[in-house]
XYZ file of C-alpha atoms in Angstrom:
729
model
C -11.489 142.550 -228.836
C -10.620 138.866 -229.356
C -14.008 137.604 -228.137
C -15.839 140.195 -230.225
C -13.795 139.285 -233.304
C -14.419 135.551 -232.937
C -18.186 135.876 -232.528
C -18.470 138.441 -235.326
C -16.442 136.232 -237.664
C -18.564 133.145 -237.000
C -21.892 134.946 -237.313
C -20.880 136.842 -240.454
C -19.458 133.878 -242.433
C -22.393 131.643 -241.488
C -24.947 134.312 -242.335
C -23.338 134.975 -245.724
C -23.341 131.282 -246.633
C -26.669 130.090 -245.214
C -28.843 133.220 -245.198
C -27.562 135.473 -247.982
C -26.791 132.412 -250.097
C -30.382 131.177 -249.555
C -29.087 127.758 -248.602
C -32.492 126.610 -247.335
C -34.563 128.460 -249.942
C -33.717 126.502 -253.068
C -30.232 127.830 -253.853
C -28.356 125.549 -251.486
C -25.043 124.061 -252.562
C -22.452 121.928 -250.834
C -19.701 123.805 -252.653
C -17.981 125.711 -249.828
C -16.359 128.280 -252.104
C -18.773 131.071 -251.117
C -18.292 130.179 -247.446
C -14.539 130.678 -247.654
C -14.838 133.693 -249.936
C -16.642 135.633 -247.196
C -13.557 135.460 -244.953
C -11.625 138.383 -246.542
C -14.567 140.742 -246.061
C -14.933 140.119 -242.347
C -11.131 140.183 -241.993
C -11.339 143.898 -242.830
C -12.607 144.310 -239.272
C -11.340 141.370 -237.240
C -7.653 141.492 -238.255
C -7.260 145.136 -237.155
C -9.173 144.174 -233.987
C -6.763 141.323 -233.228
C -3.810 143.651 -233.850
C -5.307 146.626 -232.009
C -2.831 148.441 -229.755
C -4.154 148.602 -226.209
C -3.490 151.515 -223.864
C -0.725 149.619 -222.053
C 1.222 149.126 -225.284
C 2.919 152.482 -224.671
C 5.017 150.693 -222.045
C 6.391 148.172 -224.541
C 9.569 150.178 -224.963
C 10.401 149.611 -221.288
C 10.305 145.809 -221.597
C 13.893 144.498 -221.798
C 13.506 142.549 -225.049
C 14.736 143.102 -228.583
C 12.316 144.910 -230.848
C 12.259 142.017 -233.312
C 11.248 139.613 -230.563
C 8.474 141.974 -229.416
C 7.068 142.180 -232.938
C 7.258 138.414 -233.290
C 5.370 137.983 -230.000
C 2.744 140.471 -231.184
C 2.396 138.450 -234.379
C 1.941 135.181 -232.467
C -0.514 136.841 -230.084
C -2.727 137.851 -233.019
C -2.167 134.790 -235.217
C -3.144 132.140 -232.638
C -6.668 133.564 -232.079
C -7.018 133.990 -235.835
C -6.026 130.354 -236.422
C -8.542 129.217 -233.788
C -11.259 131.295 -235.461
C -10.411 129.796 -238.848
C -10.419 126.228 -237.538
C -13.818 126.835 -235.947
C -15.093 126.940 -239.533
C -14.421 123.209 -239.755
C -17.513 122.102 -237.763
C -19.681 124.140 -240.133
C -18.001 122.408 -243.094
C -18.774 119.051 -241.493
C -22.424 120.038 -241.066
C -22.719 120.324 -244.841
C -22.154 116.557 -245.091
C -25.691 116.153 -243.717
C -27.008 117.739 -246.935
C -24.728 116.309 -249.635
C -21.125 115.633 -250.607
C -18.175 117.924 -249.937
C -14.619 117.885 -251.246
C -12.112 117.293 -248.404
C -9.314 118.530 -250.667
C -11.070 121.850 -251.191
C -11.514 122.237 -247.434
C -7.854 121.379 -246.720
C -6.278 123.724 -249.278
C -8.725 126.528 -248.431
C -7.789 126.330 -244.749
C -4.070 126.366 -245.579
C -4.464 129.374 -247.860
C -6.595 131.252 -245.305
C -3.973 130.708 -242.612
C -1.216 132.153 -244.779
C -3.571 134.937 -245.837
C -4.222 135.782 -242.184
C -0.497 135.772 -241.452
C 0.058 138.251 -244.274
C -2.704 140.603 -243.091
C -1.579 140.451 -239.463
C 1.969 141.323 -240.527
C 0.643 144.236 -242.562
C -1.427 145.538 -239.627
C 1.570 145.275 -237.273
C 3.578 147.310 -239.751
C 0.840 149.967 -239.855
C 0.724 149.974 -236.045
C 4.415 150.813 -235.965
C 3.985 153.385 -238.699
C 1.043 155.150 -237.002
C 1.371 155.540 -233.215
C -2.294 156.428 -232.622
C -4.321 153.224 -232.052
C -7.598 154.430 -233.559
C -5.879 155.938 -236.578
C -3.868 152.741 -237.121
C -7.059 150.661 -236.854
C -8.852 152.875 -239.387
C -5.983 152.904 -241.875
C -5.572 149.129 -241.550
C -9.260 148.517 -242.258
C -9.193 150.835 -245.285
C -6.095 149.178 -246.757
C -7.520 145.681 -246.233
C -10.755 146.759 -247.915
C -8.739 148.014 -250.888
C -6.766 144.765 -251.150
C -9.928 142.660 -251.025
C -11.555 144.529 -253.898
C -8.585 145.708 -255.942
C -9.117 143.016 -258.579
C -12.436 144.667 -259.462
C -10.627 147.767 -260.723
C -9.718 146.003 -263.959
C -13.391 145.126 -264.458
C -14.546 148.722 -264.294
C -11.540 150.637 -265.612
C -9.497 149.977 -268.731
C -6.103 149.865 -267.041
C -2.639 149.544 -268.600
C -0.988 146.127 -268.516
C 1.358 146.917 -265.627
C -1.522 148.271 -263.504
C -3.525 145.155 -264.288
C -0.579 142.979 -263.205
C -0.255 144.897 -259.923
C -3.988 144.585 -259.212
C -3.847 140.834 -259.802
C -0.802 140.400 -257.588
C -2.381 142.302 -254.704
C -5.775 140.584 -254.961
C -6.759 137.854 -252.542
C -9.318 136.473 -255.025
C -6.590 135.653 -257.546
C -4.385 133.941 -254.976
C -7.299 131.988 -253.497
C -8.644 130.695 -256.822
C -6.436 127.582 -256.931
C -6.985 126.724 -253.250
C -10.748 126.991 -253.705
C -10.542 124.090 -256.188
C -8.420 121.872 -253.952
C -5.053 122.822 -255.475
C -2.005 123.670 -253.371
C -0.129 126.149 -255.569
C 3.280 127.194 -254.250
C 3.055 130.499 -256.141
C 0.148 131.646 -254.003
C 1.480 130.314 -250.702
C 4.997 131.690 -251.218
C 3.554 135.040 -252.285
C 1.646 135.297 -248.997
C 4.605 133.989 -246.994
C 7.111 136.392 -248.543
C 4.874 139.395 -248.010
C 4.298 138.313 -244.393
C 8.041 138.267 -243.805
C 8.444 141.585 -245.629
C 5.836 143.362 -243.482
C 7.272 141.924 -240.249
C 10.762 143.187 -241.110
C 9.257 146.498 -242.261
C 7.550 146.776 -238.864
C 10.857 146.076 -237.129
C 12.798 148.638 -239.165
C 10.045 151.225 -238.722
C 10.146 150.746 -234.948
C 13.924 151.060 -234.930
C 13.892 154.209 -237.067
C 11.256 155.730 -234.789
C 13.600 155.218 -231.859
C 16.354 157.106 -233.640
C 18.198 154.234 -235.284
C 20.514 155.387 -238.099
C 22.026 152.599 -240.198
C 25.661 152.684 -241.174
C 27.039 151.746 -244.559
C 27.238 148.019 -243.831
C 23.697 147.998 -242.489
C 22.438 149.824 -245.590
C 24.062 147.151 -247.719
C 22.429 144.493 -245.526
C 18.984 146.094 -245.881
C 19.466 146.411 -249.636
C 20.458 142.756 -249.787
C 17.286 141.739 -247.932
C 15.160 143.773 -250.350
C 16.960 142.208 -253.304
C 16.420 138.688 -251.920
C 12.751 139.485 -251.393
C 12.242 140.684 -254.985
C 14.256 137.764 -256.369
C 12.245 135.274 -254.320
C 8.986 136.741 -255.641
C 10.248 136.394 -259.206
C 11.484 132.834 -258.689
C 8.294 131.703 -256.950
C 6.234 132.984 -259.888
C 8.223 130.987 -262.443
C 9.378 127.899 -260.543
C 6.308 126.448 -258.909
C 4.559 123.239 -257.933
C 0.858 122.476 -258.020
C -0.358 119.647 -255.779
C -3.846 118.399 -256.519
C -5.799 117.532 -253.359
C -9.221 117.599 -255.032
C -11.522 114.649 -254.470
C -11.029 112.969 -257.848
C -7.617 114.466 -258.624
C -9.624 116.604 -260.984
C -6.785 118.896 -262.020
C -4.051 116.283 -262.456
C -3.141 114.505 -265.653
C -4.636 111.007 -265.534
C -2.965 107.722 -266.434
C -5.315 107.458 -269.416
C -3.974 110.731 -270.826
C -0.382 109.617 -270.330
C -1.081 106.433 -272.294
C -2.640 108.350 -275.202
C 0.309 110.728 -275.396
C 2.718 107.798 -275.679
C 1.082 106.845 -279.015
C 2.337 109.999 -280.734
C 4.515 109.206 -283.744
C 5.050 112.780 -284.891
C 5.084 116.323 -283.570
C 1.893 117.531 -281.912
C 1.593 121.309 -281.963
C -0.709 122.776 -279.336
C -1.421 126.487 -279.647
C -3.459 128.365 -277.089
C -4.996 131.469 -278.653
C -5.891 133.680 -275.701
C -6.928 137.322 -275.641
C -4.840 139.396 -273.261
C -7.973 140.983 -271.787
C -9.121 137.594 -270.462
C -6.185 137.279 -268.093
C -7.166 140.453 -266.274
C -10.809 139.451 -265.929
C -10.789 135.762 -264.994
C -8.252 134.116 -262.634
C -9.239 130.610 -263.816
C -7.594 131.324 -267.172
C -4.282 130.666 -265.424
C -5.457 127.081 -264.806
C -5.846 126.525 -268.550
C -2.266 127.606 -269.199
C -0.945 125.538 -266.279
C -2.739 122.386 -267.443
C -1.567 122.812 -271.032
C 1.982 123.180 -269.706
C 1.582 119.985 -267.674
C 0.164 118.224 -270.724
C 2.990 119.365 -272.996
C 5.777 117.949 -270.816
C 4.340 114.422 -271.048
C 6.057 113.845 -274.385
C 8.945 115.599 -276.089
C 6.943 115.485 -279.344
C 4.468 118.017 -277.932
C 5.191 121.689 -278.636
C 3.100 124.236 -276.760
C 2.826 127.955 -277.532
C 0.554 130.826 -276.495
C -0.545 133.549 -278.898
C -2.667 136.655 -278.463
C -4.966 137.134 -281.502
C -5.742 140.692 -280.423
C -2.143 141.686 -281.162
C -1.818 139.969 -284.509
C -4.359 140.339 -287.330
C -2.759 137.424 -289.204
C -3.390 135.119 -286.267
C -6.994 136.304 -286.014
C -7.525 135.622 -289.729
C -6.067 132.134 -289.342
C -8.490 131.385 -286.501
C -11.391 132.514 -288.658
C -10.207 130.119 -291.357
C -10.315 127.341 -288.758
C -13.882 128.346 -287.961
C -13.004 129.784 -284.552
C -14.858 132.995 -283.795
C -14.513 135.364 -280.887
C -16.962 135.142 -278.004
C -18.716 138.166 -276.581
C -18.407 138.752 -272.850
C -20.170 141.407 -270.818
C -17.992 143.842 -268.903
C -19.901 146.073 -266.476
C -18.302 149.374 -265.507
C -19.240 152.004 -262.989
C -21.592 153.891 -265.305
C -21.772 151.694 -268.362
C -21.875 148.161 -269.680
C -19.741 147.126 -272.606
C -19.301 143.899 -274.524
C -15.830 142.723 -275.408
C -14.876 140.105 -277.970
C -12.319 137.609 -276.720
C -10.603 134.438 -277.880
C -9.729 131.431 -275.764
C -9.265 128.589 -278.220
C -6.930 125.600 -278.345
C -5.752 124.264 -281.711
C -4.140 120.818 -282.030
C -2.160 120.059 -285.205
C -0.895 116.558 -285.894
C 0.370 115.076 -289.159
C -1.472 117.650 -291.257
C -4.788 117.271 -289.414
C -6.369 119.782 -287.065
C -8.729 119.514 -284.093
C -10.183 122.516 -282.261
C -11.434 123.462 -278.825
C -13.280 126.608 -279.965
C -13.679 128.250 -276.566
C -12.601 127.323 -273.055
C -12.656 129.360 -269.860
C -11.341 126.915 -267.264
C -9.425 123.663 -266.990
C -12.462 121.825 -265.624
C -13.130 119.835 -268.819
C -9.831 120.517 -270.561
C -8.299 117.060 -270.112
C -11.327 115.376 -271.661
C -11.418 117.942 -274.484
C -7.747 117.358 -275.269
C -7.923 113.569 -275.031
C -10.936 113.016 -277.275
C -9.513 115.306 -279.955
C -6.055 113.785 -279.694
C -7.569 110.322 -279.958
C -9.423 111.421 -283.094
C -6.154 112.763 -284.560
C -4.202 109.595 -283.817
C -6.886 107.142 -284.977
C -8.068 109.448 -287.807
C -11.608 108.489 -286.836
C -14.179 110.578 -285.002
C -16.495 109.267 -282.319
C -19.998 109.557 -283.769
C -23.657 108.742 -283.166
C -26.650 108.362 -285.502
C -29.824 110.060 -284.265
C -33.400 109.269 -285.240
C -36.281 111.372 -283.932
C -39.408 109.250 -284.122
C -42.045 111.322 -282.339
C -42.732 113.994 -284.935
C -40.403 116.545 -283.340
C -37.186 117.954 -284.840
C -33.543 118.164 -283.836
C -33.337 121.768 -285.003
C -36.138 123.087 -282.777
C -37.499 120.605 -280.249
C -34.106 119.055 -279.431
C -31.961 122.026 -280.425
C -29.278 121.523 -277.755
C -28.334 117.947 -278.670
C -26.144 118.534 -281.739
C -24.294 121.625 -280.388
C -23.711 119.841 -277.096
C -22.342 116.655 -278.652
C -20.167 118.631 -281.066
C -18.725 120.564 -278.130
C -17.872 117.206 -276.572
C -15.990 116.118 -279.694
C -18.778 113.757 -280.846
C -20.070 113.972 -284.421
C -23.818 113.642 -285.054
C -25.359 111.987 -288.105
C -29.115 112.771 -288.176
C -31.380 110.292 -289.984
C -34.995 111.037 -290.969
C -37.704 108.381 -290.955
C -39.853 110.377 -293.421
C -37.036 110.219 -295.987
C -37.804 107.560 -298.656
C -34.098 106.641 -298.535
C -34.137 106.100 -294.763
C -33.451 102.348 -295.009
C -30.516 102.840 -297.396
C -29.078 105.716 -295.376
C -29.126 103.630 -292.203
C -27.717 100.555 -293.934
C -24.677 102.484 -295.179
C -23.781 104.068 -291.866
C -22.000 102.684 -288.808
C -21.868 103.422 -285.127
C -24.325 103.574 -282.225
C -27.922 104.551 -282.786
C -29.930 107.010 -280.676
C -33.712 106.828 -281.117
C -35.940 109.487 -279.533
C -39.634 108.606 -279.364
C -41.421 106.032 -281.504
C -45.064 107.026 -282.019
C -44.287 108.092 -285.626
C -42.104 105.058 -286.416
C -44.091 102.693 -288.627
C -43.497 98.984 -289.010
C -41.160 99.410 -291.997
C -38.967 101.848 -290.055
C -38.961 99.533 -287.038
C -37.871 96.591 -289.216
C -35.018 98.711 -290.591
C -33.863 99.809 -287.124
C -33.978 96.283 -285.699
C -32.160 94.899 -288.731
C -29.404 97.526 -288.305
C -28.833 96.514 -284.690
C -28.930 92.756 -285.293
C -27.045 92.432 -288.596
C -24.408 95.099 -287.962
C -24.107 94.213 -284.284
C -24.553 97.870 -283.318
C -25.241 99.395 -279.913
C -28.095 101.787 -279.274
C -29.849 104.167 -276.905
C -33.624 104.318 -276.907
C -35.468 107.223 -275.258
C -38.985 105.938 -275.830
C -42.261 105.587 -273.980
C -45.718 104.193 -274.818
C -47.147 107.558 -273.749
C -46.847 111.121 -275.023
C -47.292 114.352 -273.082
C -48.811 117.577 -274.372
C -45.738 119.541 -273.319
C -46.876 122.739 -275.076
C -50.336 122.571 -273.531
C -51.670 121.043 -270.316
C -49.121 118.201 -269.950
C -51.826 115.571 -270.322
C -50.653 112.019 -271.061
C -52.080 109.982 -273.925
C -51.282 106.559 -275.341
C -49.233 106.489 -278.554
C -50.808 105.352 -281.809
C -47.747 103.282 -282.733
C -45.400 101.561 -280.312
C -43.296 99.363 -282.590
C -39.988 100.198 -280.923
C -41.514 99.648 -277.480
C -42.671 96.172 -278.606
C -39.208 95.432 -280.016
C -37.557 96.334 -276.717
C -40.080 94.304 -274.757
C -39.095 91.322 -276.908
C -35.533 91.825 -275.678
C -36.248 91.527 -271.975
C -38.083 94.492 -270.461
C -41.676 95.610 -270.070
C -43.047 99.142 -270.118
C -45.622 99.090 -267.342
C -48.766 101.220 -267.103
C -47.250 103.137 -264.176
C -45.506 106.513 -264.140
C -42.602 106.861 -261.713
C -42.551 109.593 -259.075
C -40.147 110.528 -256.337
C -39.907 112.724 -253.277
C -36.553 113.791 -254.756
C -37.952 115.749 -257.682
C -37.666 118.902 -259.762
C -38.836 122.250 -258.424
C -40.780 124.303 -260.933
C -42.084 127.861 -260.863
C -45.705 128.270 -261.939
C -47.391 131.585 -262.780
C -51.109 132.302 -262.683
C -53.027 134.828 -264.810
C -52.722 137.448 -262.075
C -48.899 137.047 -262.054
C -49.005 135.070 -258.832
C -45.883 132.913 -258.574
C -45.646 129.596 -256.776
C -42.678 127.227 -256.544
C -43.761 123.588 -256.488
C -42.065 120.233 -256.045
C -43.302 118.130 -258.963
C -42.948 114.403 -258.146
C -43.657 113.258 -261.724
C -40.285 114.743 -262.706
C -37.919 112.627 -260.576
C -34.570 114.221 -259.808
C -32.221 111.260 -259.709
C -29.524 111.156 -257.083
C -25.916 110.545 -258.197
C -25.510 106.884 -259.116
C -23.115 104.681 -261.053
C -24.505 105.422 -264.522
C -25.345 109.046 -263.771
C -22.540 110.402 -261.561
C -24.123 113.851 -261.305
C -27.737 112.759 -261.206
C -30.321 113.951 -263.748
C -34.004 114.764 -264.176
C -36.590 112.735 -266.097
C -40.094 113.766 -267.186
C -43.004 111.372 -266.599
C -40.764 108.269 -266.904
C -42.474 104.891 -267.201
C -41.649 102.229 -264.616
C -39.873 99.231 -266.151
C -39.977 95.525 -265.330
C -36.926 93.505 -266.394
C -36.226 89.950 -267.469
C -33.734 87.949 -269.559
C -30.541 89.980 -270.105
C -31.948 93.334 -268.949
C -30.708 94.945 -265.745
C -31.382 98.270 -263.990
C -29.479 101.267 -265.365
C -31.225 104.174 -263.614
C -33.352 104.076 -260.464
C -35.193 106.579 -258.300
C -34.376 107.108 -254.643
C -35.549 104.615 -252.035
C -38.468 106.986 -251.427
C -39.721 106.686 -254.984
C -43.252 105.528 -255.816
C -45.563 105.377 -258.854
C -48.924 106.461 -260.258
C -51.217 104.041 -262.057
C -52.457 105.242 -265.457
C -56.177 105.036 -266.207
C -56.677 103.206 -269.505
C -60.404 103.864 -269.295
C -59.694 107.552 -269.892
C -57.356 107.595 -272.943
C -57.466 111.398 -273.288
C -56.199 111.799 -269.721
C -54.341 108.740 -268.553
C -53.026 110.499 -265.460
C -53.456 113.704 -263.495
C -50.432 115.855 -264.365
C -51.517 119.257 -263.041
C -48.623 120.373 -260.761
C -51.073 122.133 -258.446
C -52.930 118.861 -257.896
C -50.049 116.362 -257.919
C -48.260 116.966 -254.631
C -45.225 115.368 -253.035
C -47.353 114.995 -249.919
C -49.423 112.426 -251.821
C -46.476 110.064 -251.410
C -47.828 109.011 -248.022
C -50.595 107.201 -249.916
C -48.168 105.158 -251.980
C -45.842 102.299 -251.245
C -42.314 103.654 -251.365
C -39.317 102.015 -252.969
C -36.801 102.431 -255.776
C -38.408 102.463 -259.207
C -36.502 101.240 -262.279
C -36.565 104.062 -264.851
C -33.648 103.028 -267.025
C -32.416 99.655 -268.245
C -29.455 98.122 -270.031
C -29.747 95.048 -272.248
C -26.605 93.032 -272.961
C -25.918 89.631 -274.452
C -27.677 87.806 -277.328
C -30.722 89.296 -279.064
C -33.363 87.723 -281.276
C -35.380 89.757 -283.746
C -39.083 90.488 -283.401
C -39.599 91.836 -286.923
C -36.573 90.086 -288.481
C -35.297 86.524 -288.441
C -31.809 87.713 -287.598
C -30.031 87.629 -284.230
C -26.791 88.751 -282.657
C -24.715 87.260 -279.878
C -23.602 90.456 -278.156
C -25.369 93.750 -277.583
C -25.345 96.893 -275.500
C -28.728 98.588 -275.472
C -29.615 101.439 -273.087
C -33.304 102.215 -272.599
C -34.619 105.428 -271.012
C -38.441 105.369 -270.767
C -38.716 109.121 -271.358
C -38.656 110.844 -274.757
C -38.471 114.368 -273.286
C -35.394 114.333 -271.052
C -33.410 116.138 -273.785
C -36.251 118.287 -275.085
C -35.395 121.990 -275.246
C -38.652 123.141 -273.653
C -38.547 120.601 -270.834
C -34.886 121.136 -269.927
C -35.661 124.853 -269.856
C -38.084 124.266 -266.965
C -35.344 122.803 -264.776
C -32.453 124.946 -266.007
C -32.761 127.782 -263.480
C -30.569 130.844 -263.917
C -27.471 128.962 -265.065
C -28.894 125.943 -266.905
C -28.942 122.278 -265.941
C -26.928 120.214 -268.428
C -26.741 116.956 -266.497
C -29.141 115.205 -268.897
C -26.894 116.108 -271.829
C -23.804 114.962 -269.952
C -25.569 111.664 -269.351
C -26.205 111.351 -273.093
C -22.592 112.006 -274.118
C -21.435 109.614 -271.383
C -23.683 106.865 -272.795
C -22.464 107.489 -276.355
C -18.835 107.238 -275.281
C -19.506 103.944 -273.502
C -21.358 102.549 -276.517
C -18.364 103.511 -278.690
C -16.096 101.499 -276.405
C -14.594 104.606 -274.807
C -15.323 103.804 -271.172
C -12.144 105.514 -269.939
C -13.031 108.698 -271.775
C -16.534 108.513 -270.313
C -15.069 108.407 -266.800
C -12.753 111.277 -267.651
C -15.683 113.383 -268.841
C -17.187 113.558 -265.357
C -13.858 113.560 -263.519
C -14.010 117.228 -262.548
C -17.763 117.359 -262.012
C -19.168 117.223 -258.501
C -22.723 116.947 -257.383
C -23.137 119.938 -255.071
C -26.889 119.593 -254.672
C -28.589 118.856 -251.356
C -29.420 115.356 -252.526
C -29.567 113.872 -249.010
C -32.665 115.954 -248.236
C -35.786 113.957 -249.026
C -38.588 116.124 -247.670
C -39.374 119.542 -246.259
C -39.636 118.298 -242.670
C -36.084 116.953 -242.775
C -34.852 120.206 -244.317
C -36.606 122.199 -241.572
C -35.057 120.134 -238.778
C -31.575 120.471 -240.245
C -32.077 124.208 -240.740
C -32.825 124.611 -237.026
C -29.755 122.499 -236.203
C -27.479 124.598 -238.416
C -28.799 127.911 -237.138
C -28.541 126.776 -233.517
C -24.979 125.600 -234.013
C -23.735 128.603 -236.010
C -25.486 131.415 -234.178
C -25.837 130.035 -230.644
C -23.523 127.130 -229.840
C -20.322 128.483 -231.450
C -20.692 131.944 -229.793
C -21.312 130.184 -226.453
C -18.149 128.104 -226.991
C -16.195 131.306 -227.547
C -17.658 132.930 -224.422
C -16.926 129.865 -222.272
C -13.387 129.616 -223.654
C -12.818 133.335 -223.013
C -14.080 133.151 -219.422
C -12.084 129.978 -218.743
C -8.911 131.570 -220.100
C -9.438 134.658 -217.939
C -9.962 132.539 -214.811
C -6.797 130.536 -215.483
C -4.794 133.729 -216.061
C -6.098 135.297 -212.839
C -5.196 132.182 -210.861
C -1.680 132.260 -212.269
C -1.297 135.913 -211.341
C -2.487 135.196 -207.805
C -0.011 132.318 -207.495
C 2.812 134.523 -208.790
C 1.943 137.300 -206.338
C 1.788 134.820 -203.483
């Protein structure tokens, strides 16, 4: 049974992660959550197998040992193989490092939680074994009960249960107790819950065995048993209210940072934080608990902070107040057994300080909560919002062609001031504003507009981001590249120390796009002209650019974004202005890279230091200019191509990160990406490498590990037989 359980466990968990999860088919991730989440399902079989009563167990009553000691030995006999099986998951976790980055903290806390989880299930199965004498019946009942426990949290998704039933389902669910560990958090509530139930089931097994043998407790023993039950219930209650959360995640993602502690010390008056949370959310999403826990941790940093939780669904006055704040409910889909319904829920945080209010309209996890709180608290204390001025200079619009920019920045606590070059008052509007400038495209920016923009940067000593290129792509048509009619901003930037070359960057690490033919034929292609940047200093999560121009730098310009070391470039053909470059994804192949010299290409630059005007006589002694030679990396249509099923917002995170840095909020910029991890397979550069690693993983998971188990089993049997022979001799 033990050998069968070990091999089945290894094969099942590996198959669920690599095969069902399509690890090698485009859906691969280095996040090991799904790997660990498959454990409870296979435990439905292997835990009853490890605890299975053999035919010789009927003679246990004749062994001269106390019943408690026998049960403890049975527990150890099942737990040790289980622990070995769990630890054999570690080599598979280490294999993932070949593909990308993992979080050691997540691995550590997940292993700890799984060990305590196994101890709890083993104790439960031993109790059932004592309760049901028949081995097969006990095995069947154990498997059924474990299956119920592993899926009990789904009941609240499909059935509208009363509050106390919902609470019971959450308490009995493994998913709820594993949620914190899966993020790299050691939460004593979850561990003590598993530990206490393990002890309870072991004692229940002992008492059941004693009662089966005819044991009848006297009055003192009844009091003793009642006392144990009381201590158990009290311990459960205490562990749920007095708890500790230790953050083992890679970047201490769920701990309050030193930056936050410093901001909180600047409070001169009471800060009221109110979390408006619908009661229905707590029964649907375990991560909601993390929001409450973090807000509690935040509130104890300063005695001036008052934190309360309110349920708008129970109070119409509260709901009306939220509507006055501009907070509306969000609609979530709830799928039942025979129907699908949509429920309206609130999960908003309101900060009130000295008569001013800042809002987090909707939040579902604590992943970005620290940043959201800090930027809004900073705005409240300074009474000044972080802002950016945006100019679209390529004939497109913020409302349609770049429709995600304003909502995204507003959600990040950054105000947007759009400026329009076609407005006759453009020069005056820009002159009377302050803050960093963000210019997208320049082929519609005439010389007068360019003079105004340069004058703003030089005379007001302002920072700026430029997403410009000397070429435009027909993104709604055949993607052909053409030279821009006007390139005034490009010329201005070249005067400041960089040159836009006539080469388009490409990379083996690139976006994968799905193309459809007229006959509905689908083909997934790697498109090298859309480089997928690996995580780097100025883009911690990586990002994707579209036909970026290679840059050459001089003076005070330095690289800001680069391709991988396997990057290369395509030369544009100036003799064919209507088609400077072949952009057809069926014709431009990654395999063409063998015909190009490989090396990192500069596709982003930063200019600092003194600047001298090209169109103006002015100058400035300090500057911070970021240049991205791609006007489409935030375009709604283009980001839709790379978004997949869940969206890819790394380009927008890069933008907000740049704006924060240009506003002098470098610490906030670091905090923004604190909880984000790159879980892509960024270490894979080509299909051949992926194929080789796939064979390695499959050989290790489905051949080598089972062989290790077989060899260990045979070796153990040989050693045991030798010992028996020596004893007999």
